Short mmCIF file of C-alpha atoms and ligand atoms in Angstrom, two decimals:
data_model
loop_
_atom_site.label_atom_id
_atom_site.label_comp_id
_atom_site.label_asym_id
_atom_site.label_seq_id
_atom_site.Cartn_x
_atom_site.Cartn_y
_atom_site.Cartn_z
CA MET A 1 7.85 -43.95 38.65
CA THR A 2 11.38 -46.83 38.16
CA ALA A 3 14.56 -45.27 38.82
CA GLU A 4 14.73 -45.73 34.87
CA ALA A 5 11.55 -44.16 34.33
CA CYS A 6 12.10 -40.87 36.59
CA PRO A 7 14.07 -38.26 34.40
CA LEU A 8 16.39 -37.55 37.58
CA GLY A 9 17.29 -41.40 37.92
CA ARG A 10 20.39 -42.88 36.33
CA GLY A 11 18.79 -43.82 33.29
CA GLY A 12 17.21 -40.21 32.82
CA ALA A 13 20.84 -38.90 33.62
CA ALA A 14 22.73 -40.93 30.78
CA GLN A 15 19.93 -39.88 28.28
CA ALA A 16 20.24 -36.32 29.10
CA GLY A 17 23.96 -36.08 28.14
CA LEU A 18 24.54 -32.10 28.93
CA HIS A 19 23.24 -32.43 32.46
CA ALA A 20 25.21 -35.50 33.71
CA GLY A 21 26.44 -34.19 36.47
CA LEU A 22 22.89 -32.86 37.73
CA ARG A 23 21.95 -34.19 40.86
CA TYR A 24 18.23 -33.90 42.78
CA ALA A 25 18.84 -31.32 45.10
CA GLY A 26 20.67 -29.05 42.05
CA TYR A 27 17.83 -29.25 39.86
CA LEU A 28 15.29 -28.71 42.36
CA ARG A 29 17.13 -25.51 43.65
CA LEU A 30 16.11 -27.80 47.40
CA ASP A 31 19.30 -25.67 49.10
CA GLN A 32 17.05 -22.00 48.30
CA VAL A 33 13.57 -23.83 48.89
CA LEU A 34 14.61 -25.62 52.15
CA GLY A 35 16.67 -22.88 53.38
CA ALA A 36 13.95 -20.55 52.97
CA GLN A 37 12.32 -21.00 56.49
CA ALA A 38 13.64 -18.88 59.16
CA PRO A 39 11.31 -18.60 62.11
CA LEU A 40 12.07 -15.31 63.94
CA SER A 41 11.55 -17.03 67.26
CA ALA A 42 14.29 -19.21 66.72
CA ASP A 43 17.03 -16.64 67.90
CA THR A 44 14.95 -15.40 71.01
CA ALA A 45 15.08 -16.52 74.26
CA GLN A 46 11.78 -18.77 73.74
CA PRO A 47 11.94 -20.19 70.83
CA ILE A 48 8.18 -21.22 69.32
CA HIS A 49 7.79 -24.55 67.90
CA ASP A 50 5.15 -23.90 66.09
CA GLU A 51 6.10 -21.06 64.02
CA HIS A 52 8.07 -22.98 61.12
CA PHE A 53 4.44 -24.45 60.87
CA PHE A 54 2.96 -21.35 60.31
CA ILE A 55 6.00 -20.31 57.49
CA VAL A 56 5.81 -23.61 55.67
CA LEU A 57 1.63 -23.26 55.61
CA HIS A 58 2.12 -19.83 53.76
CA GLN A 59 5.05 -21.23 51.53
CA ALA A 60 3.40 -23.88 50.08
CA HIS A 61 0.26 -22.18 49.53
CA GLU A 62 2.15 -19.54 47.56
CA LEU A 63 4.23 -22.24 45.77
CA TRP A 64 0.48 -23.77 44.40
CA PHE A 65 -0.47 -19.68 43.74
CA ARG A 66 2.23 -19.87 41.99
CA GLN A 67 1.69 -23.16 39.97
CA TRP A 68 -2.04 -21.96 39.17
CA LEU A 69 -1.03 -18.39 37.78
CA VAL A 70 1.58 -20.72 35.35
CA GLU A 71 -1.53 -22.71 34.43
CA ALA A 72 -4.09 -19.49 33.96
CA ALA A 73 -1.19 -17.91 31.72
CA ALA A 74 -0.94 -21.08 29.62
CA VAL A 75 -5.38 -20.58 28.76
CA LEU A 76 -4.93 -17.02 28.73
CA GLN A 77 -2.36 -16.94 26.12
CA ALA A 78 -3.82 -19.65 23.86
CA ASP A 79 -5.97 -18.31 20.52
CA ALA A 80 -9.48 -18.69 21.62
CA GLN A 81 -10.96 -18.51 18.48
CA ALA A 82 -9.18 -22.06 17.56
CA PRO A 83 -10.87 -24.79 16.95
CA GLY A 84 -9.10 -26.91 19.95
CA PHE A 85 -8.57 -24.60 22.11
CA PHE A 86 -11.46 -26.14 24.68
CA THR A 87 -9.36 -29.14 24.10
CA ASP A 88 -6.32 -27.58 25.30
CA ALA A 89 -7.73 -25.68 27.87
CA LEU A 90 -9.61 -28.64 29.75
CA PRO A 91 -6.39 -30.11 31.41
CA LYS A 92 -5.24 -26.59 32.37
CA LEU A 93 -8.58 -25.41 33.98
CA HIS A 94 -9.11 -28.98 35.24
CA ARG A 95 -5.37 -28.94 37.38
CA MET A 96 -6.22 -24.97 38.74
CA ALA A 97 -9.28 -26.94 40.49
CA GLU A 98 -7.33 -29.51 41.54
CA ILE A 99 -4.62 -27.20 43.18
CA GLN A 100 -7.29 -24.89 44.55
CA ALA A 101 -9.24 -28.08 45.86
CA LEU A 102 -5.78 -28.94 47.40
CA LEU A 103 -5.14 -25.53 49.17
CA ASN A 104 -8.84 -25.76 50.68
CA GLN A 105 -8.03 -28.94 52.37
CA GLN A 106 -4.14 -27.55 53.04
CA LEU A 107 -6.11 -24.72 54.98
CA GLY A 108 -7.83 -27.21 57.19
CA LEU A 109 -3.94 -27.77 58.71
CA LEU A 110 -4.47 -24.64 60.56
CA ALA A 111 -6.51 -26.45 63.12
CA THR A 112 -3.49 -28.35 64.57
CA LEU A 113 -2.12 -24.63 65.13
CA ASP A 114 -1.73 -24.16 68.85
CA PRO A 115 -3.79 -20.81 69.51
CA LEU A 116 -1.31 -20.11 72.53
CA GLN A 117 2.10 -20.48 70.57
CA PHE A 118 -0.16 -18.36 67.60
CA LEU A 119 -0.86 -15.29 70.05
CA ALA A 120 2.65 -15.61 71.33
CA MET A 121 4.20 -15.67 68.03
CA ARG A 122 1.63 -12.65 66.66
CA PRO A 123 4.37 -9.76 67.97
CA LEU A 124 7.18 -11.31 66.31
CA LEU A 125 4.81 -10.93 62.50
CA GLY A 126 4.26 -6.76 63.28
CA SER A 127 1.89 -5.72 60.23
CA ALA A 128 2.66 -9.03 58.12
CA SER A 129 -0.22 -10.02 56.64
CA GLY A 130 -2.15 -12.10 54.47
CA SER A 131 -3.31 -9.29 52.65
CA GLN A 132 -0.23 -8.54 51.32
CA SER A 133 -0.41 -11.82 49.20
CA LEU A 134 0.45 -10.41 45.51
CA GLN A 135 -0.18 -13.87 44.16
CA PHE A 136 -3.55 -14.36 45.71
CA VAL A 137 -4.77 -10.75 44.45
CA LEU A 138 -3.47 -11.71 41.06
CA MET A 139 -5.39 -14.85 40.92
CA GLU A 140 -8.88 -13.48 41.75
CA ALA A 141 -7.96 -10.69 38.89
CA THR A 142 -7.10 -13.63 36.90
CA LEU A 143 -10.50 -15.25 37.32
CA GLY A 144 -12.37 -11.82 36.73
CA THR A 145 -13.83 -12.04 40.72
CA LEU A 146 -11.77 -8.83 41.00
CA ASP A 147 -12.26 -6.08 38.73
CA GLU A 148 -11.02 -2.56 38.80
CA ALA A 149 -13.68 -1.40 40.42
CA ARG A 150 -12.74 -3.47 43.70
CA ALA A 151 -9.27 -3.32 43.62
CA PRO A 152 -8.11 -0.74 45.32
CA GLN A 153 -9.80 -2.29 47.96
CA ALA A 154 -7.79 -5.40 47.69
CA CYS A 155 -4.38 -3.44 47.16
CA THR A 156 -4.68 -1.47 50.57
CA MET A 157 -1.80 -3.20 52.22
CA MET A 158 0.38 -3.50 48.93
CA THR A 159 2.83 -1.66 47.68
CA PRO A 160 2.79 0.75 44.32
CA ALA A 161 4.59 -1.28 42.34
CA GLU A 162 2.08 -4.03 43.47
CA SER A 163 -0.73 -2.07 43.03
CA THR A 164 0.10 -1.58 39.50
CA GLN A 165 0.67 -5.20 38.83
CA VAL A 166 -2.82 -6.31 39.90
CA LEU A 167 -4.44 -3.00 38.08
CA ALA A 168 -2.60 -4.08 35.09
CA THR A 169 -4.04 -7.37 35.50
CA CYS A 170 -7.55 -6.47 36.00
CA ARG A 171 -7.28 -4.17 32.67
CA GLN A 172 -6.19 -7.77 30.93
CA PRO A 173 -8.76 -10.28 29.84
CA THR A 174 -9.95 -12.95 32.20
CA LEU A 175 -10.46 -16.29 32.59
CA HIS A 176 -14.16 -15.70 31.88
CA ASP A 177 -13.43 -13.03 29.09
CA GLN A 178 -11.41 -16.07 27.45
CA LEU A 179 -13.63 -18.93 27.78
CA ALA A 180 -16.47 -16.42 26.58
CA ARG A 181 -14.57 -15.47 23.54
CA GLY A 182 -13.77 -19.15 22.86
CA LEU A 183 -17.73 -20.18 23.10
CA ALA A 184 -18.49 -16.79 20.71
CA ALA A 185 -15.95 -18.73 18.28
CA GLU A 186 -17.17 -22.15 18.78
CA TRP A 187 -20.77 -20.40 17.89
CA GLN A 188 -19.96 -19.35 15.12
CA ARG A 189 -18.91 -22.32 14.43
CA GLN A 190 -22.39 -24.59 15.26
CA GLN A 191 -24.54 -21.97 14.43
CA ALA A 192 -25.13 -23.39 11.16
CA THR A 193 -26.11 -27.18 12.37
CA PRO A 194 -29.87 -27.79 13.36
CA ALA A 195 -28.74 -28.59 16.95
CA ALA A 196 -27.89 -25.14 17.44
CA LYS A 197 -30.76 -24.07 15.48
CA ALA A 198 -33.17 -25.72 17.49
CA CYS A 199 -31.47 -24.60 20.93
CA HIS A 200 -31.29 -21.11 19.97
CA ALA A 201 -35.07 -20.75 19.73
CA GLN A 202 -35.63 -23.06 22.86
CA TRP A 203 -33.31 -21.02 24.84
CA ALA A 204 -34.34 -17.97 23.40
CA GLN A 205 -38.05 -18.86 24.29
CA ALA A 206 -37.19 -19.80 27.49
CA LEU A 207 -35.20 -16.48 28.46
CA THR A 208 -37.82 -14.60 27.64
CA GLU A 209 -40.90 -16.48 29.31
CA ARG A 210 -38.47 -16.10 32.47
CA GLU A 211 -38.02 -12.37 32.03
CA ALA A 212 -41.06 -12.22 31.61
CA ALA A 213 -42.14 -14.39 34.85
CA GLN A 214 -42.87 -12.57 38.50
CA GLY A 215 -39.71 -12.67 40.72
CA TRP A 216 -37.39 -13.13 37.73
CA PRO A 217 -35.00 -10.08 39.03
CA ALA A 218 -33.61 -12.00 41.84
CA LEU A 219 -31.97 -14.49 39.78
CA ALA A 220 -30.22 -11.00 38.16
CA LEU A 221 -30.06 -13.21 34.91
CA PRO A 222 -30.53 -10.17 32.36
CA ALA A 223 -27.46 -9.05 33.85
CA ALA A 224 -25.45 -11.91 34.02
CA PHE A 225 -26.80 -12.02 30.26
CA ALA A 226 -25.88 -8.90 29.00
CA ARG A 227 -22.21 -9.09 30.34
CA LEU A 228 -21.42 -11.97 28.25
CA PRO A 229 -21.63 -11.57 24.26
CA ARG A 230 -25.13 -13.15 23.13
CA ALA A 231 -23.13 -15.86 21.01
CA ALA A 232 -21.23 -16.80 24.07
CA ALA A 233 -24.46 -17.04 26.29
CA LEU A 234 -26.29 -19.89 24.05
CA ALA A 235 -23.02 -21.44 23.32
CA ALA A 236 -22.50 -21.85 26.97
CA LEU A 237 -26.32 -23.13 27.25
CA LEU A 238 -26.07 -25.68 24.24
CA ALA A 239 -22.86 -27.09 25.91
CA ARG A 240 -25.34 -27.52 28.88
CA SER A 241 -26.85 -30.57 26.84
CA ARG A 242 -23.95 -32.49 26.64
CA SER A 243 -25.53 -34.28 23.72
CA GLN A 244 -22.37 -34.86 21.63
CA PRO A 245 -18.88 -35.48 23.05
CA ARG A 246 -17.81 -31.52 22.08
CA GLU A 247 -20.69 -30.25 24.10
CA ARG A 248 -19.28 -32.29 26.81
CA LEU A 249 -15.89 -31.09 26.83
CA ILE A 250 -17.03 -27.29 26.96
CA ASP A 251 -19.39 -27.83 29.51
CA ASP A 252 -16.55 -29.68 31.22
CA ALA A 253 -14.17 -27.12 30.80
CA LEU A 254 -17.17 -24.35 31.77
CA ASP A 255 -18.04 -26.63 34.66
CA ARG A 256 -13.91 -26.17 36.10
CA LEU A 257 -14.07 -22.38 35.97
CA CYS A 258 -17.37 -22.25 38.04
CA GLN A 259 -15.67 -24.78 40.43
CA LEU A 260 -12.73 -22.44 40.69
CA GLU A 261 -14.73 -19.59 41.49
CA GLN A 262 -16.64 -21.96 43.90
CA LEU A 263 -14.10 -23.42 45.49
CA LEU A 264 -11.74 -19.74 45.97
CA HIS A 265 -15.16 -18.52 47.65
CA ARG A 266 -15.29 -21.66 50.17
CA TRP A 267 -11.48 -21.30 50.93
CA ARG A 268 -12.44 -17.51 51.83
CA LEU A 269 -15.41 -18.37 54.07
CA GLN A 270 -13.20 -21.57 55.69
CA HIS A 271 -10.19 -19.15 56.34
CA ALA A 272 -12.40 -16.48 57.74
CA GLU A 273 -13.60 -18.99 60.56
CA GLN A 274 -10.21 -20.58 61.03
CA VAL A 275 -9.22 -16.69 61.81
CA ARG A 276 -12.43 -16.59 64.29
CA GLU A 277 -11.43 -19.72 66.09
CA LEU A 278 -7.90 -18.21 66.44
CA LEU A 279 -8.35 -14.08 67.10
CA ASP A 280 -11.87 -14.37 68.21
CA GLU A 281 -12.48 -10.18 68.26
CA LEU A 282 -8.41 -9.44 67.53
CA PRO A 283 -7.85 -7.09 64.74
CA GLY A 284 -5.46 -8.85 62.25
CA THR A 285 -2.25 -7.95 61.63
CA GLY A 286 -2.80 -5.78 58.94
CA GLY A 287 -5.21 -3.73 60.73
CA SER A 288 -8.59 -5.04 59.66
CA SER A 289 -11.46 -6.41 61.96
CA GLY A 290 -9.86 -9.50 61.76
CA HIS A 291 -12.74 -12.02 60.92
CA ARG A 292 -15.35 -10.06 60.80
CA TYR A 293 -13.76 -8.50 57.80
CA LEU A 294 -12.63 -11.68 55.85
CA SER A 295 -16.48 -13.28 56.13
CA ALA A 296 -18.12 -9.68 55.25
CA ASN A 297 -15.31 -9.67 52.04
CA ALA A 298 -16.14 -13.26 51.41
CA ALA A 299 -20.20 -11.85 51.12
CA ALA A 300 -19.33 -9.62 48.75
CA GLN A 301 -17.32 -11.82 46.37
CA PRO A 302 -19.40 -11.77 43.05
CA HIS A 303 -20.54 -15.21 40.73
CA SER A 304 -19.63 -14.46 37.29
CA ALA A 305 -21.64 -13.80 34.56
CA LEU A 306 -21.09 -17.68 33.00
CA ARG A 307 -21.79 -19.15 36.67
CA THR A 308 -24.84 -17.54 36.76
CA LEU A 309 -26.07 -18.61 33.75
CA ARG A 310 -25.45 -22.18 34.18
CA GLN A 311 -26.97 -22.12 37.93
CA TRP A 312 -29.96 -20.78 35.72
CA ALA A 313 -29.79 -23.36 33.26
CA ALA A 314 -30.13 -26.06 35.48
CA ARG A 315 -32.88 -25.08 37.31
CA PRO A 316 -36.22 -26.74 37.20
CA GLY A 317 -38.53 -26.00 35.01
CA ILE A 318 -35.64 -24.89 32.27
CA GLN A 319 -35.53 -27.32 29.70
CA VAL A 320 -32.14 -28.81 28.32
CA PRO A 321 -32.38 -29.14 23.96
CA ALA A 322 -31.77 -32.62 23.06
C1 HEM B 1 -3.07 -18.56 62.10
C2 HEM B 1 -3.31 -18.38 60.80
C3 HEM B 1 -4.12 -16.83 59.87
C4 HEM B 1 -4.88 -15.85 60.74
C5 HEM B 1 -4.36 -15.52 62.49
C6 HEM B 1 -4.82 -14.75 59.16
C7 HEM B 1 -5.26 -13.75 59.75
C8 HEM B 1 -5.97 -12.79 58.49
C9 HEM B 1 -6.54 -12.12 58.79
C10 HEM B 1 -6.79 -11.41 60.29
C11 HEM B 1 -7.01 -11.48 57.80
C12 HEM B 1 -7.25 -10.04 57.21
C13 HEM B 1 -6.21 -9.10 57.26
C14 HEM B 1 -5.69 -8.17 58.32
O1 HEM B 1 -5.81 -7.07 59.00
O2 HEM B 1 -4.40 -8.62 58.59
C15 HEM B 1 -6.17 -12.34 56.65
C16 HEM B 1 -5.71 -11.77 55.85
C17 HEM B 1 -5.59 -13.12 54.33
N1 HEM B 1 -4.75 -14.08 54.78
FE1 HEM B 1 -5.00 -14.67 56.38
N2 HEM B 1 -4.41 -15.89 58.29
C18 HEM B 1 -4.16 -16.59 58.60
C19 HEM B 1 -3.53 -18.02 57.77
C20 HEM B 1 -3.55 -17.54 56.42
C21 HEM B 1 -2.83 -18.46 55.67
C22 HEM B 1 -2.21 -20.08 55.99
C23 HEM B 1 -2.91 -18.01 54.43
C24 HEM B 1 -2.29 -18.68 53.19
C25 HEM B 1 -1.54 -18.13 52.38
C26 HEM B 1 -3.54 -16.65 54.54
C27 HEM B 1 -3.56 -16.15 53.27
C28 HEM B 1 -4.46 -14.61 53.73
C29 HEM B 1 -4.97 -14.20 52.37
C30 HEM B 1 -4.54 -14.21 50.84
C31 HEM B 1 -5.55 -12.78 52.90
C32 HEM B 1 -6.62 -11.53 52.61
C33 HEM B 1 -7.92 -12.35 52.15
C34 HEM B 1 -8.49 -11.22 51.93
O3 HEM B 1 -8.26 -10.16 51.12
O4 HEM B 1 -9.68 -11.38 51.71
N3 HEM B 1 -3.90 -16.48 55.74
N4 HEM B 1 -5.35 -13.54 57.08
#
């Protein structure tokens, strides 16, 4: 971007008029952002070099968590029944998935943390633990991978006010619910078309055949299917055909939702693995069994109904209507 094109460049400031005196550092509140790294070891006889890095890595995560939640809020506040819902939601879901991919990459930086320096600074952390990250839990509740039943376990390290906020979020429609609403509305709009009619008949037959087949319960589709309104499930299946630009758009949006779940799951697995490297069998500062607790938690993450449905629809032998 040239200096003229940049809103903080001279051209931008002159045009803005009102904010003519505004400077880069002021607009971005850099005094607060860059004044927020306060390594506790700095005031001790043995400052620990890697503590600054440890703090920045966590703070950068929290900033990206924040942006993820801002995008999610925009999708949730939109009218899911409006015809333009998926067109508006797609870029936001895309950005969220890119943020999550960035976080997964960022977590890889942990490999550069010197284990000895980390062990030396651990006593300084007291009982501060990643399980107190409110934004992380809110992301899961917003996505729909954390429900009201599992919320108390995720909130054991939270303050009462934070737990209340998490529970309230669990009671709100999730991103999954919102996309399912959009799909149901889409089905209503499309059901008169011949393509939708053919799709309905073909998927209904495929579902019945599969449900009757042996070994079927392992896929648990009936349960996933039941959690989705039938119209939403059918619209999701129709979108898999990708035969029209509109279906491609909807399928892309669903793909992003599934990607978000997968990437968050991978973050959890990677975090558990890196914690094993650093702590071995030591317990966490939050009092958990450390990597064993984190691995078990990652394994217990549920798949959403839409993700299960899409995995099922991608199986060999399932025919996508033309
Ligand atoms: C030296 C690096 C790290 C170690 C040793 C570590 C260790 C742990 C442990 C042991 C737990 C389980 C709770 C406990 O007993 O404390 C935990 C949870 C968590 N940590 Fe980390 N962590 C590290 C880095 C990070 C980073 C960079 C983030 C980024 C925000 C992070 C975010 C989280 C979150 C969100 C949880 C809750 C996960 C869940 O509930 O499944 N951790 N961490």
